[in-house]
Amino acid sequence: MAAGKNGGPIMNLPVTLPALPVMNQPLQAPGSCPMTHNLVHSLWRKTQAPPDLILLSALSTYSLLLQGRIDVERPGVGVGPVSLFGLTIAESGERKSTVARLLEKPVVEFQASQNEEYAEKMATYEAETEVFQDAVNVLRKKISGRLKKDLNVDDLKCQLVELRKRKPKKPRKFQMIFEDVTTEAIAIELNHGCGSAALVSDEGATILNGRIVQDLPRLNKLWSAEPFNVNRKSSESFTVADARLTVSVMAQPSAVDKFMKKRGDESRGIGFLARFLVCSPSSSQGTRLLRGALEGDCDGYQSYLQRANEILRTTKGNVESSRTDKKILRFTEEAKTYWEWLYNKIEKNLQINGRFQYARDHGSKLAENITRIAALLSCIEYGEDQKISVAVLKDAEMMGFFFSDVFLRCFESTPEYVKDLAALRDYLQGIRDDGRRFVRKNKIRQSGPARMRNKPALDYNLDELARLGEVSILVTNSGMVVVDLYPFSPPDYFQWDNFCLENRVQVRSDKDLL
């Protein structure tokens, strides 16, 4: 450690900070998050579903539980939400539904009990509203009678004002999980309910190919907790502000393919898909053998249930007291330094030849998602009053990059001009491998990659390879265009003479072309 400007210690970055995680590594156990580690292990023992599927489901449930209670401060950026969007792509039979039901169990049970309470509160509210309206009507009749007689109504007006101040308040509905809804419907629930909700589906077609995705920009705003207006013709318009939304979609590959064909370009173009943590686990079917129960197998799951119920009870109290303020989680000084390095490293990898050069939409959201994961892990493991440690941040980084690698494998979009260049480069390398140095341009167009049948595309890519020094372009006296695959090698008159003979090239000084 070295001394900073004010004499305090600073991190020795070249020694302390490694490179970004190596791509496509197996999922590692989180060293600083024992509750999460034990939860994943318990559910794996219980269901034998893929661990990465369980982890993403757990993170999504953490998001649902905590998004209405905490925010996170991103160093140098500001305070923001912790809500996550998660997408698990897995075939039928991978026990997606089983895992989802186990993790959502405390929320579903709590919501059921709240629905019963809400029904009772609504019955009371409706009765009080009827009494209130009758009282208003009585006062209005008295006021009308006096006005007809041209009498003073100030005292009655004061009574009416006081009465309206005591107008019964409609109870807030504590519904947290939704599936087949429109964005307007979810906006209404967020505005009149507890301000926190989740779109959850273990059969993701209901979301990916349902009504909700007809308004992707509004879902983007909800991910960012940005306010938006809902304009309605038949009833009062309103503004949704400071709302939180978790999205957890478990879908079969066919449902994802259908979504991508229908809305893939839009979802990538506006950054909707880029906001998702993506999991596409290897199938565990065929390996899920009965192993017998072990002592303590469910300890991790039971600890999770206890923690989830604690959070839900506190959240209910906040909703009933109309508290909307959220606890802001912050990083330790060491974690701040690490986060800034990580943010800058990811940003540099958006450049050409960087890790995210063909998925900049995704890369630009990765540091944000890692921050949200870190806040959720820290809060679940250590409570709202502890700062996020560098160890927790590194666990969040490991998880974020694991799901990032899956995103790149599933959705990375290579530009067409890059595919064209790669196809031409591979074709020309095949000619080199055959021991030949020269090839006619028309030959490439006739028998080369299908992408090179287009003359402007072939011209552009040959010029690009020539600019890079990989080929040179020769023109015979007859106008034939020839590609030299070894532009910096000494002249090979034997190959050139054979090439001219084979292609009936008529030149007076052919060797001058080499």
Short mmCIF file of C-alpha atoms in Angstrom, two decimals:
data_model
loop_
_atom_site.label_atom_id
_atom_site.label_comp_id
_atom_site.label_asym_id
_atom_site.label_seq_id
_atom_site.Cartn_x
_atom_site.Cartn_y
_atom_site.Cartn_z
CA MET A 1 0.00 0.00 0.00
CA ALA A 2 1.18 3.52 -0.79
CA ALA A 3 0.24 6.86 0.75
CA GLY A 4 -2.37 9.06 -0.87
CA LYS A 5 -2.45 12.86 -1.15
CA ASN A 6 -3.78 13.22 2.38
CA GLY A 7 -1.47 10.61 3.85
CA GLY A 8 -4.10 7.85 3.80
CA PRO A 9 -3.52 4.45 2.20
CA ILE A 10 -4.46 3.86 -1.40
CA MET A 11 -4.63 0.58 -3.28
CA ASN A 12 -1.64 -0.47 -5.36
CA LEU A 13 -3.72 -1.07 -8.46
CA PRO A 14 -1.22 -2.96 -10.64
CA VAL A 15 -0.67 -5.51 -7.86
CA THR A 16 -4.13 -5.66 -6.29
CA LEU A 17 -6.34 -5.66 -9.37
CA PRO A 18 -6.30 -8.59 -11.80
CA ALA A 19 -7.48 -8.62 -15.39
CA LEU A 20 -11.14 -9.21 -16.18
CA PRO A 21 -12.30 -12.79 -15.57
CA VAL A 22 -11.33 -15.29 -18.25
CA MET A 23 -14.27 -15.99 -20.54
CA ASN A 24 -16.47 -19.07 -20.32
CA GLN A 25 -15.21 -20.28 -16.94
CA PRO A 26 -17.34 -22.64 -14.79
CA LEU A 27 -19.50 -20.97 -12.15
CA GLN A 28 -17.55 -20.50 -8.94
CA ALA A 29 -18.91 -20.65 -5.39
CA PRO A 30 -19.28 -17.18 -3.81
CA GLY A 31 -16.65 -17.06 -1.06
CA SER A 32 -18.11 -14.10 0.85
CA CYS A 33 -21.80 -15.03 0.61
CA PRO A 34 -22.39 -18.15 2.74
CA MET A 35 -26.19 -17.83 2.82
CA THR A 36 -26.40 -17.68 -0.97
CA HIS A 37 -23.88 -20.50 -1.37
CA ASN A 38 -25.80 -22.70 1.07
CA LEU A 39 -29.11 -21.82 -0.57
CA VAL A 40 -27.89 -22.85 -4.03
CA HIS A 41 -26.36 -26.03 -2.61
CA SER A 42 -29.55 -26.92 -0.71
CA LEU A 43 -31.76 -26.40 -3.76
CA TRP A 44 -29.34 -28.33 -5.94
CA ARG A 45 -29.50 -31.25 -3.48
CA LYS A 46 -33.28 -30.91 -3.35
CA THR A 47 -33.97 -30.57 -7.09
CA GLN A 48 -30.71 -31.45 -8.91
CA ALA A 49 -31.44 -28.56 -11.25
CA PRO A 50 -28.38 -26.84 -12.78
CA PRO A 51 -26.64 -24.61 -10.17
CA ASP A 52 -26.48 -21.59 -12.51
CA LEU A 53 -30.24 -21.81 -13.06
CA ILE A 54 -30.74 -21.87 -9.27
CA LEU A 55 -28.37 -18.94 -8.72
CA LEU A 56 -30.06 -16.66 -11.26
CA SER A 57 -33.46 -17.57 -9.83
CA ALA A 58 -32.18 -16.73 -6.34
CA LEU A 59 -30.81 -13.36 -7.46
CA SER A 60 -34.12 -12.53 -9.15
CA THR A 61 -35.98 -13.37 -5.94
CA TYR A 62 -33.54 -11.24 -3.91
CA SER A 63 -34.37 -8.41 -6.31
CA LEU A 64 -38.10 -8.85 -5.75
CA LEU A 65 -37.66 -8.94 -1.97
CA LEU A 66 -35.32 -5.97 -1.65
CA GLN A 67 -35.95 -3.57 -4.55
CA GLY A 68 -38.60 -1.67 -2.60
CA ARG A 69 -36.37 -1.33 0.46
CA ILE A 70 -32.87 -0.47 -0.76
CA ASP A 71 -31.02 1.52 -3.40
CA VAL A 72 -27.30 1.46 -4.14
CA GLU A 73 -24.81 4.28 -4.60
CA ARG A 74 -22.55 3.83 -7.61
CA PRO A 75 -19.28 5.73 -7.06
CA GLY A 76 -19.13 8.81 -9.25
CA VAL A 77 -22.48 7.97 -10.88
CA GLY A 78 -25.17 8.38 -8.25
CA VAL A 79 -27.86 6.45 -6.41
CA GLY A 80 -29.97 3.95 -8.33
CA PRO A 81 -32.23 0.90 -8.01
CA VAL A 82 -31.18 -2.70 -7.40
CA SER A 83 -33.83 -4.35 -9.60
CA LEU A 84 -32.67 -7.16 -11.90
CA PHE A 85 -33.96 -8.54 -15.18
CA GLY A 86 -33.19 -12.26 -15.52
CA LEU A 87 -33.67 -14.65 -18.45
CA THR A 88 -33.14 -18.41 -18.11
CA ILE A 89 -33.18 -20.39 -21.36
CA ALA A 90 -33.72 -24.09 -20.75
CA GLU A 91 -35.66 -26.97 -22.26
CA SER A 92 -38.70 -28.48 -20.62
CA GLY A 93 -37.77 -30.86 -17.82
CA GLU A 94 -34.89 -28.85 -16.35
CA ARG A 95 -36.99 -28.20 -13.21
CA LYS A 96 -37.31 -24.49 -13.81
CA SER A 97 -40.77 -24.43 -12.28
CA THR A 98 -39.68 -26.45 -9.25
CA VAL A 99 -36.87 -24.03 -8.44
CA ALA A 100 -39.07 -21.01 -9.03
CA ARG A 101 -41.82 -22.32 -6.74
CA LEU A 102 -39.39 -23.04 -3.92
CA LEU A 103 -37.80 -19.59 -4.08
CA GLU A 104 -41.07 -17.73 -4.51
CA LYS A 105 -42.82 -19.72 -1.77
CA PRO A 106 -42.45 -17.08 0.99
CA VAL A 107 -43.60 -14.31 -1.36
CA VAL A 108 -46.60 -16.30 -2.64
CA GLU A 109 -47.69 -17.29 0.87
CA PHE A 110 -47.24 -13.76 2.17
CA GLN A 111 -49.14 -12.32 -0.77
CA ALA A 112 -52.00 -14.79 -0.18
CA SER A 113 -52.32 -13.68 3.45
CA GLN A 114 -52.21 -10.05 2.35
CA ASN A 115 -54.97 -10.67 -0.18
CA GLU A 116 -57.19 -11.89 2.64
CA GLU A 117 -56.37 -8.82 4.71
CA TYR A 118 -56.91 -6.61 1.67
CA ALA A 119 -60.39 -8.09 1.10
CA GLU A 120 -61.34 -7.29 4.70
CA LYS A 121 -59.89 -3.79 4.47
CA MET A 122 -61.72 -3.18 1.20
CA ALA A 123 -65.03 -4.21 2.78
CA THR A 124 -64.43 -1.71 5.60
CA TYR A 125 -63.31 0.96 3.13
CA GLU A 126 -66.40 0.55 0.95
CA ALA A 127 -68.72 0.78 3.98
CA GLU A 128 -66.90 3.87 5.27
CA THR A 129 -67.04 5.39 1.79
CA GLU A 130 -70.80 4.92 1.61
CA VAL A 131 -71.23 6.60 5.02
CA PHE A 132 -68.87 9.38 3.96
CA GLN A 133 -70.74 9.97 0.72
CA ASP A 134 -74.07 10.07 2.59
CA ALA A 135 -72.64 12.64 5.00
CA VAL A 136 -71.41 14.73 2.05
CA ASN A 137 -74.82 14.53 0.41
CA VAL A 138 -76.54 15.68 3.63
CA LEU A 139 -74.24 18.70 3.91
CA ARG A 140 -74.65 19.53 0.23
CA LYS A 141 -78.44 19.51 0.61
CA LYS A 142 -78.20 21.86 3.60
CA ILE A 143 -75.87 24.15 1.66
CA SER A 144 -78.21 24.11 -1.35
CA GLY A 145 -81.20 24.94 0.88
CA ARG A 146 -79.48 27.93 2.44
CA LEU A 147 -78.24 29.22 -0.90
CA LYS A 148 -81.80 29.17 -2.26
CA LYS A 149 -82.81 31.35 0.68
CA ASP A 150 -79.76 33.54 0.19
CA LEU A 151 -78.46 32.63 3.66
CA ASN A 152 -74.84 32.41 4.84
CA VAL A 153 -73.22 28.96 4.34
CA ASP A 154 -69.74 29.57 5.74
CA ASP A 155 -70.19 27.24 8.70
CA LEU A 156 -71.51 24.44 6.48
CA LYS A 157 -68.68 24.98 4.02
CA CYS A 158 -66.17 24.61 6.86
CA GLN A 159 -67.91 21.39 7.92
CA LEU A 160 -67.69 20.08 4.35
CA VAL A 161 -63.96 20.89 4.17
CA GLU A 162 -63.33 19.08 7.46
CA LEU A 163 -65.42 16.14 6.31
CA ARG A 164 -63.51 15.79 3.06
CA LYS A 165 -60.24 15.77 5.01
CA ARG A 166 -61.51 12.63 6.69
CA LYS A 167 -62.38 10.93 3.43
CA PRO A 168 -61.62 7.19 3.75
CA LYS A 169 -58.35 6.15 2.13
CA LYS A 170 -58.39 3.16 -0.13
CA PRO A 171 -56.09 0.45 1.25
CA ARG A 172 -52.96 -0.25 -0.75
CA LYS A 173 -52.89 -3.62 -2.40
CA PHE A 174 -49.80 -5.62 -1.55
CA GLN A 175 -49.40 -7.61 -4.77
CA MET A 176 -45.84 -8.32 -5.84
CA ILE A 177 -45.94 -11.00 -8.56
CA PHE A 178 -47.57 -10.62 -11.98
CA GLU A 179 -47.40 -12.63 -15.18
CA ASP A 180 -49.73 -11.99 -18.12
CA VAL A 181 -50.34 -8.24 -17.92
CA THR A 182 -49.94 -5.12 -20.05
CA THR A 183 -47.49 -2.35 -19.19
CA GLU A 184 -50.47 -0.09 -18.41
CA ALA A 185 -51.85 -2.66 -15.97
CA ILE A 186 -48.50 -3.05 -14.22
CA ALA A 187 -48.17 0.73 -14.12
CA ILE A 188 -51.57 1.02 -12.40
CA GLU A 189 -50.54 -1.59 -9.83
CA LEU A 190 -47.23 0.15 -9.18
CA ASN A 191 -48.95 3.51 -8.84
CA HIS A 192 -51.74 2.39 -6.51
CA GLY A 193 -50.05 -0.56 -4.84
CA CYS A 194 -46.79 -0.89 -2.93
CA GLY A 195 -44.62 0.56 -5.74
CA SER A 196 -42.66 -2.67 -6.17
CA ALA A 197 -43.56 -5.62 -8.38
CA ALA A 198 -42.18 -8.47 -10.42
CA LEU A 199 -43.01 -9.99 -13.77
CA VAL A 200 -42.35 -13.67 -13.17
CA SER A 201 -42.95 -16.63 -15.43
CA ASP A 202 -41.52 -20.15 -15.40
CA GLU A 203 -43.11 -20.61 -18.82
CA GLY A 204 -41.64 -17.46 -20.33
CA ALA A 205 -43.70 -17.42 -23.52
CA THR A 206 -46.44 -15.65 -21.54
CA ILE A 207 -44.08 -12.71 -21.10
CA LEU A 208 -41.75 -12.86 -24.11
CA ASN A 209 -44.59 -13.32 -26.57
CA GLY A 210 -47.34 -11.73 -24.49
CA ARG A 211 -48.87 -8.29 -24.23
CA ILE A 212 -46.25 -6.82 -21.93
CA VAL A 213 -43.49 -6.72 -24.58
CA GLN A 214 -45.56 -4.48 -26.82
CA ASP A 215 -44.08 -1.55 -24.89
CA LEU A 216 -40.38 -2.31 -24.38
CA PRO A 217 -39.32 1.35 -23.85
CA ARG A 218 -41.56 1.56 -20.78
CA LEU A 219 -39.98 -1.60 -19.36
CA ASN A 220 -36.59 0.03 -19.89
CA LYS A 221 -37.74 3.00 -17.84
CA LEU A 222 -38.90 0.71 -15.05
CA TRP A 223 -35.48 -1.02 -14.99
CA SER A 224 -33.90 2.39 -14.52
CA ALA A 225 -36.63 3.58 -12.10
CA GLU A 226 -37.33 6.54 -14.37
CA PRO A 227 -40.75 8.24 -14.11
CA PHE A 228 -43.20 8.00 -17.00
CA ASN A 229 -46.70 9.17 -17.76
CA VAL A 230 -49.72 6.97 -18.42
CA ASN A 231 -52.24 8.90 -20.49
CA ARG A 232 -55.76 7.45 -20.47
CA LYS A 233 -58.84 8.55 -22.38
CA SER A 234 -61.53 6.95 -20.24
CA SER A 235 -60.11 7.65 -16.78
CA GLU A 236 -57.62 9.83 -14.95
CA SER A 237 -54.05 9.93 -16.26
CA PHE A 238 -51.19 9.53 -13.83
CA THR A 239 -47.40 9.46 -13.46
CA VAL A 240 -45.48 6.43 -12.24
CA ALA A 241 -42.53 7.64 -10.20
CA ASP A 242 -39.90 5.86 -8.10
CA ALA A 243 -41.34 2.43 -8.96
CA ARG A 244 -39.31 -0.79 -8.97
CA LEU A 245 -39.74 -3.78 -11.28
CA THR A 246 -38.03 -7.17 -11.31
CA VAL A 247 -38.36 -9.39 -14.38
CA SER A 248 -37.66 -13.12 -14.10
CA VAL A 249 -38.33 -15.16 -17.22
CA MET A 250 -37.68 -18.87 -17.58
CA ALA A 251 -38.29 -19.89 -21.17
CA GLN A 252 -37.69 -22.71 -23.58
CA PRO A 253 -35.33 -21.98 -26.50
CA SER A 254 -38.25 -22.05 -28.95
CA ALA A 255 -40.00 -19.22 -27.07
CA VAL A 256 -36.81 -17.14 -27.06
CA ASP A 257 -36.28 -17.82 -30.79
CA LYS A 258 -39.83 -16.69 -31.53
CA PHE A 259 -39.30 -13.51 -29.52
CA MET A 260 -36.01 -12.75 -31.27
CA LYS A 261 -37.55 -13.24 -34.74
CA LYS A 262 -40.43 -10.94 -33.86
CA ARG A 263 -38.78 -8.33 -31.63
CA GLY A 264 -35.07 -9.16 -31.64
CA ASP A 265 -33.94 -6.11 -33.61
CA GLU A 266 -36.06 -3.77 -31.51
CA SER A 267 -35.01 -5.35 -28.21
CA ARG A 268 -31.31 -5.03 -29.12
CA GLY A 269 -31.70 -1.61 -30.72
CA ILE A 270 -33.23 0.04 -27.64
CA GLY A 271 -31.13 -1.91 -25.13
CA PHE A 272 -33.96 -3.96 -23.64
CA LEU A 273 -32.26 -7.34 -23.96
CA ALA A 274 -28.95 -5.83 -22.84
CA ARG A 275 -30.40 -5.25 -19.37
CA PHE A 276 -30.85 -8.98 -18.76
CA LEU A 277 -28.68 -11.43 -16.87
CA VAL A 278 -28.85 -14.52 -19.06
CA CYS A 279 -28.50 -18.16 -18.08
CA SER A 280 -28.54 -21.10 -20.49
CA PRO A 281 -27.49 -24.10 -18.41
CA SER A 282 -26.27 -27.44 -19.69
CA SER A 283 -28.96 -30.05 -19.22
CA SER A 284 -28.80 -32.05 -16.01
CA GLN A 285 -31.25 -34.66 -17.30
CA GLY A 286 -29.84 -38.16 -17.19
CA THR A 287 -27.61 -37.39 -14.20
CA ARG A 288 -30.27 -36.70 -11.55
CA LEU A 289 -29.89 -39.95 -9.65
CA LEU A 290 -31.36 -40.53 -6.19
CA ARG A 291 -28.60 -40.04 -3.64
CA GLY A 292 -30.47 -40.39 -0.37
CA ALA A 293 -31.18 -37.61 2.11
CA LEU A 294 -28.24 -36.08 3.96
CA GLU A 295 -28.31 -34.41 7.37
CA GLY A 296 -28.68 -30.65 7.00
CA ASP A 297 -29.50 -30.78 3.27
CA CYS A 298 -32.19 -28.12 3.65
CA ASP A 299 -30.45 -25.86 6.17
CA GLY A 300 -29.54 -23.32 3.49
CA TYR A 301 -33.10 -23.22 2.18
CA GLN A 302 -34.58 -22.89 5.67
CA SER A 303 -32.24 -19.98 6.44
CA TYR A 304 -33.39 -18.33 3.23
CA LEU A 305 -37.07 -18.77 4.13
CA GLN A 306 -36.46 -17.17 7.52
CA ARG A 307 -34.60 -14.23 5.99
CA ALA A 308 -37.22 -13.74 3.26
CA ASN A 309 -40.07 -13.68 5.78
CA GLU A 310 -38.21 -11.11 7.90
CA ILE A 311 -37.83 -8.86 4.86
CA LEU A 312 -41.48 -9.26 3.86
CA ARG A 313 -42.75 -8.36 7.34
CA THR A 314 -40.63 -5.21 7.38
CA THR A 315 -41.72 -4.30 3.87
CA LYS A 316 -45.37 -4.68 4.87
CA GLY A 317 -44.83 -2.31 7.79
CA ASN A 318 -43.26 0.27 5.47
CA VAL A 319 -46.18 0.02 3.04
CA GLU A 320 -48.80 0.36 5.78
CA SER A 321 -47.07 3.40 7.23
CA SER A 322 -46.68 4.87 3.70
CA ARG A 323 -42.89 5.01 4.08
CA THR A 324 -41.29 5.39 0.67
CA ASP A 325 -37.71 6.20 1.65
CA LYS A 326 -35.15 3.52 0.88
CA LYS A 327 -31.94 2.60 2.61
CA ILE A 328 -28.94 3.50 0.46
CA LEU A 329 -26.18 0.90 0.41
CA ARG A 330 -22.67 2.22 -0.19
CA PHE A 331 -19.29 0.66 -0.92
CA THR A 332 -16.35 0.59 1.46
CA GLU A 333 -13.41 2.73 0.36
CA GLU A 334 -11.55 -0.33 -0.87
CA ALA A 335 -14.60 -1.53 -2.80
CA LYS A 336 -15.04 1.96 -4.33
CA THR A 337 -11.51 1.80 -5.73
CA TYR A 338 -12.09 -1.67 -7.11
CA TRP A 339 -15.46 -0.71 -8.60
CA GLU A 340 -13.98 2.30 -10.41
CA TRP A 341 -11.23 0.12 -11.87
CA LEU A 342 -13.80 -2.49 -12.92
CA TYR A 343 -16.08 0.14 -14.48
CA ASN A 344 -13.21 1.63 -16.50
CA LYS A 345 -11.95 -1.79 -17.57
CA ILE A 346 -15.40 -2.75 -18.88
CA GLU A 347 -15.71 0.61 -20.64
CA LYS A 348 -12.38 0.07 -22.44
CA ASN A 349 -13.61 -3.33 -23.60
CA LEU A 350 -16.38 -1.64 -25.58
CA GLN A 351 -13.72 -0.55 -28.08
CA ILE A 352 -12.73 -2.38 -31.25
CA ASN A 353 -11.06 -5.70 -30.37
CA GLY A 354 -12.50 -5.44 -26.87
CA ARG A 355 -14.56 -8.10 -25.16
CA PHE A 356 -17.84 -6.31 -25.94
CA GLN A 357 -17.07 -4.75 -29.34
CA TYR A 358 -20.03 -6.57 -30.90
CA ALA A 359 -22.29 -6.30 -27.85
CA ARG A 360 -21.77 -2.76 -26.66
CA ASP A 361 -25.39 -2.47 -25.58
CA HIS A 362 -24.81 -5.35 -23.17
CA GLY A 363 -21.32 -4.28 -22.08
CA SER A 364 -22.51 -0.78 -21.23
CA LYS A 365 -24.98 -2.26 -18.69
CA LEU A 366 -22.65 -4.82 -17.13
CA ALA A 367 -21.06 -2.63 -14.45
CA GLU A 368 -24.54 -1.48 -13.44
CA ASN A 369 -25.79 -5.06 -13.13
CA ILE A 370 -22.73 -6.08 -11.11
CA THR A 371 -23.40 -3.16 -8.76
CA ARG A 372 -27.00 -4.26 -8.27
CA ILE A 373 -25.97 -7.86 -7.62
CA ALA A 374 -23.41 -6.69 -5.06
CA ALA A 375 -26.01 -4.61 -3.20
CA LEU A 376 -28.51 -7.49 -3.13
CA LEU A 377 -25.91 -9.99 -1.92
CA SER A 378 -24.62 -7.63 0.76
CA CYS A 379 -28.10 -6.86 2.07
CA ILE A 380 -29.23 -10.49 2.11
CA GLU A 381 -26.03 -11.69 3.74
CA TYR A 382 -25.15 -8.84 6.11
CA GLY A 383 -28.16 -6.53 6.39
CA GLU A 384 -28.98 -2.99 5.29
CA ASP A 385 -26.57 -1.21 7.62
CA GLN A 386 -23.35 -2.82 6.37
CA LYS A 387 -21.33 -1.30 3.55
CA ILE A 388 -20.64 -3.43 0.49
CA SER A 389 -17.22 -5.02 0.91
CA VAL A 390 -14.70 -5.64 -1.83
CA ALA A 391 -15.13 -9.39 -1.24
CA VAL A 392 -18.88 -9.20 -1.94
CA LEU A 393 -18.21 -6.98 -4.97
CA LYS A 394 -15.80 -9.58 -6.35
CA ASP A 395 -18.42 -12.29 -5.90
CA ALA A 396 -20.90 -10.07 -7.76
CA GLU A 397 -18.29 -9.53 -10.47
CA MET A 398 -17.81 -13.29 -10.83
CA MET A 399 -21.56 -13.82 -11.19
CA GLY A 400 -22.02 -10.85 -13.52
CA PHE A 401 -19.30 -12.01 -15.91
CA PHE A 402 -20.55 -15.60 -15.83
CA PHE A 403 -24.00 -14.47 -17.00
CA SER A 404 -22.37 -11.98 -19.39
CA ASP A 405 -20.49 -14.79 -21.13
CA VAL A 406 -23.80 -16.61 -21.58
CA PHE A 407 -25.35 -13.47 -23.07
CA LEU A 408 -22.48 -13.19 -25.57
CA ARG A 409 -22.82 -16.84 -26.57
CA CYS A 410 -26.57 -16.49 -27.06
CA PHE A 411 -27.03 -12.99 -28.42
CA GLU A 412 -23.74 -11.43 -29.52
CA SER A 413 -24.40 -9.88 -32.90
CA THR A 414 -21.43 -9.73 -35.27
CA PRO A 415 -21.85 -6.98 -37.91
CA GLU A 416 -22.35 -8.19 -41.46
CA TYR A 417 -19.19 -6.49 -42.75
CA VAL A 418 -17.13 -8.42 -40.17
CA LYS A 419 -18.76 -11.69 -41.24
CA ASP A 420 -18.02 -10.82 -44.88
CA LEU A 421 -14.36 -10.17 -44.15
CA ALA A 422 -14.00 -13.34 -42.11
CA ALA A 423 -15.62 -15.44 -44.85
CA LEU A 424 -13.31 -14.00 -47.53
CA ARG A 425 -10.25 -14.39 -45.30
CA ASP A 426 -11.08 -18.06 -44.66
CA TYR A 427 -11.60 -18.74 -48.38
CA LEU A 428 -8.27 -17.17 -49.34
CA GLN A 429 -6.49 -19.09 -46.60
CA GLY A 430 -7.83 -22.28 -48.14
CA ILE A 431 -6.17 -21.31 -51.44
CA ARG A 432 -2.90 -20.68 -49.60
CA ASP A 433 -3.19 -24.06 -47.93
CA ASP A 434 -3.46 -25.62 -51.41
CA GLY A 435 -0.04 -24.15 -52.20
CA ARG A 436 -1.26 -21.47 -54.59
CA ARG A 437 -0.31 -17.81 -54.54
CA PHE A 438 -2.56 -16.20 -57.18
CA VAL A 439 -6.30 -16.24 -57.74
CA ARG A 440 -8.52 -14.36 -60.15
CA LYS A 441 -10.98 -11.92 -58.61
CA ASN A 442 -13.76 -13.35 -60.80
CA LYS A 443 -12.90 -16.82 -59.52
CA ILE A 444 -13.56 -15.61 -55.96
CA ARG A 445 -16.86 -14.14 -57.06
CA GLN A 446 -17.88 -17.33 -58.89
CA SER A 447 -16.80 -20.04 -56.44
CA GLY A 448 -15.98 -18.18 -53.25
CA PRO A 449 -18.25 -17.52 -50.26
CA ALA A 450 -21.85 -16.68 -51.10
CA ARG A 451 -21.35 -13.34 -49.37
CA MET A 452 -18.78 -12.42 -52.05
CA ARG A 453 -21.14 -12.89 -55.01
CA ASN A 454 -22.01 -9.22 -54.57
CA LYS A 455 -19.39 -7.20 -56.49
CA PRO A 456 -19.39 -4.10 -54.24
CA ALA A 457 -19.03 -6.33 -51.17
CA LEU A 458 -16.12 -8.22 -52.78
CA ASP A 459 -14.42 -4.99 -53.88
CA TYR A 460 -14.76 -3.48 -50.42
CA ASN A 461 -13.37 -6.51 -48.61
CA LEU A 462 -10.48 -7.04 -51.04
CA ASP A 463 -9.53 -3.39 -50.59
CA GLU A 464 -9.69 -3.88 -46.80
CA LEU A 465 -7.41 -6.94 -46.94
CA ALA A 466 -5.02 -5.02 -49.19
CA ARG A 467 -5.03 -2.12 -46.71
CA LEU A 468 -4.16 -4.57 -43.94
CA GLY A 469 -1.31 -5.96 -46.05
CA GLU A 470 -2.79 -9.45 -46.33
CA VAL A 471 -3.11 -9.36 -50.14
CA SER A 472 -2.21 -7.14 -53.06
CA ILE A 473 -4.28 -6.46 -56.18
CA LEU A 474 -2.69 -6.90 -59.61
CA VAL A 475 -4.18 -5.93 -62.98
CA THR A 476 -3.05 -7.55 -66.24
CA ASN A 477 -2.81 -5.75 -69.58
CA SER A 478 -6.11 -7.34 -70.55
CA GLY A 479 -7.80 -5.93 -67.46
CA MET A 480 -7.98 -9.17 -65.48
CA VAL A 481 -7.80 -8.51 -61.73
CA VAL A 482 -5.56 -10.92 -59.85
CA VAL A 483 -5.13 -11.29 -56.09
CA ASP A 484 -1.63 -11.99 -54.79
CA LEU A 485 -1.93 -13.88 -51.50
CA TYR A 486 1.71 -13.29 -50.49
CA PRO A 487 2.23 -9.58 -51.17
CA PHE A 488 5.49 -9.28 -49.22
CA SER A 489 7.13 -12.45 -50.48
CA PRO A 490 9.79 -12.39 -53.24
CA PRO A 491 8.51 -12.80 -56.82
CA ASP A 492 7.60 -16.37 -57.73
CA TYR A 493 7.97 -16.46 -61.51
CA PHE A 494 7.26 -20.18 -61.70
CA GLN A 495 3.85 -19.82 -60.02
CA TRP A 496 3.08 -16.69 -62.02
CA ASP A 497 3.89 -18.35 -65.37
CA ASN A 498 1.74 -21.36 -64.48
CA PHE A 499 -1.09 -19.07 -63.38
CA CYS A 500 -0.88 -17.11 -66.68
CA LEU A 501 -0.86 -20.31 -68.69
CA GLU A 502 -3.78 -21.77 -66.77
CA ASN A 503 -5.84 -18.60 -67.12
CA ARG A 504 -4.64 -17.67 -70.65
CA VAL A 505 -3.26 -14.38 -69.45
CA GLN A 506 -1.71 -12.44 -72.37
CA VAL A 507 0.87 -9.95 -71.09
CA ARG A 508 4.07 -8.67 -72.66
CA SER A 509 5.88 -8.05 -69.37
CA ASP A 510 4.09 -10.28 -66.90
CA LYS A 511 7.06 -10.46 -64.55
CA ASP A 512 6.80 -6.70 -64.05
CA LEU A 513 3.49 -7.33 -62.31
CA LEU A 514 5.17 -9.22 -59.47
#
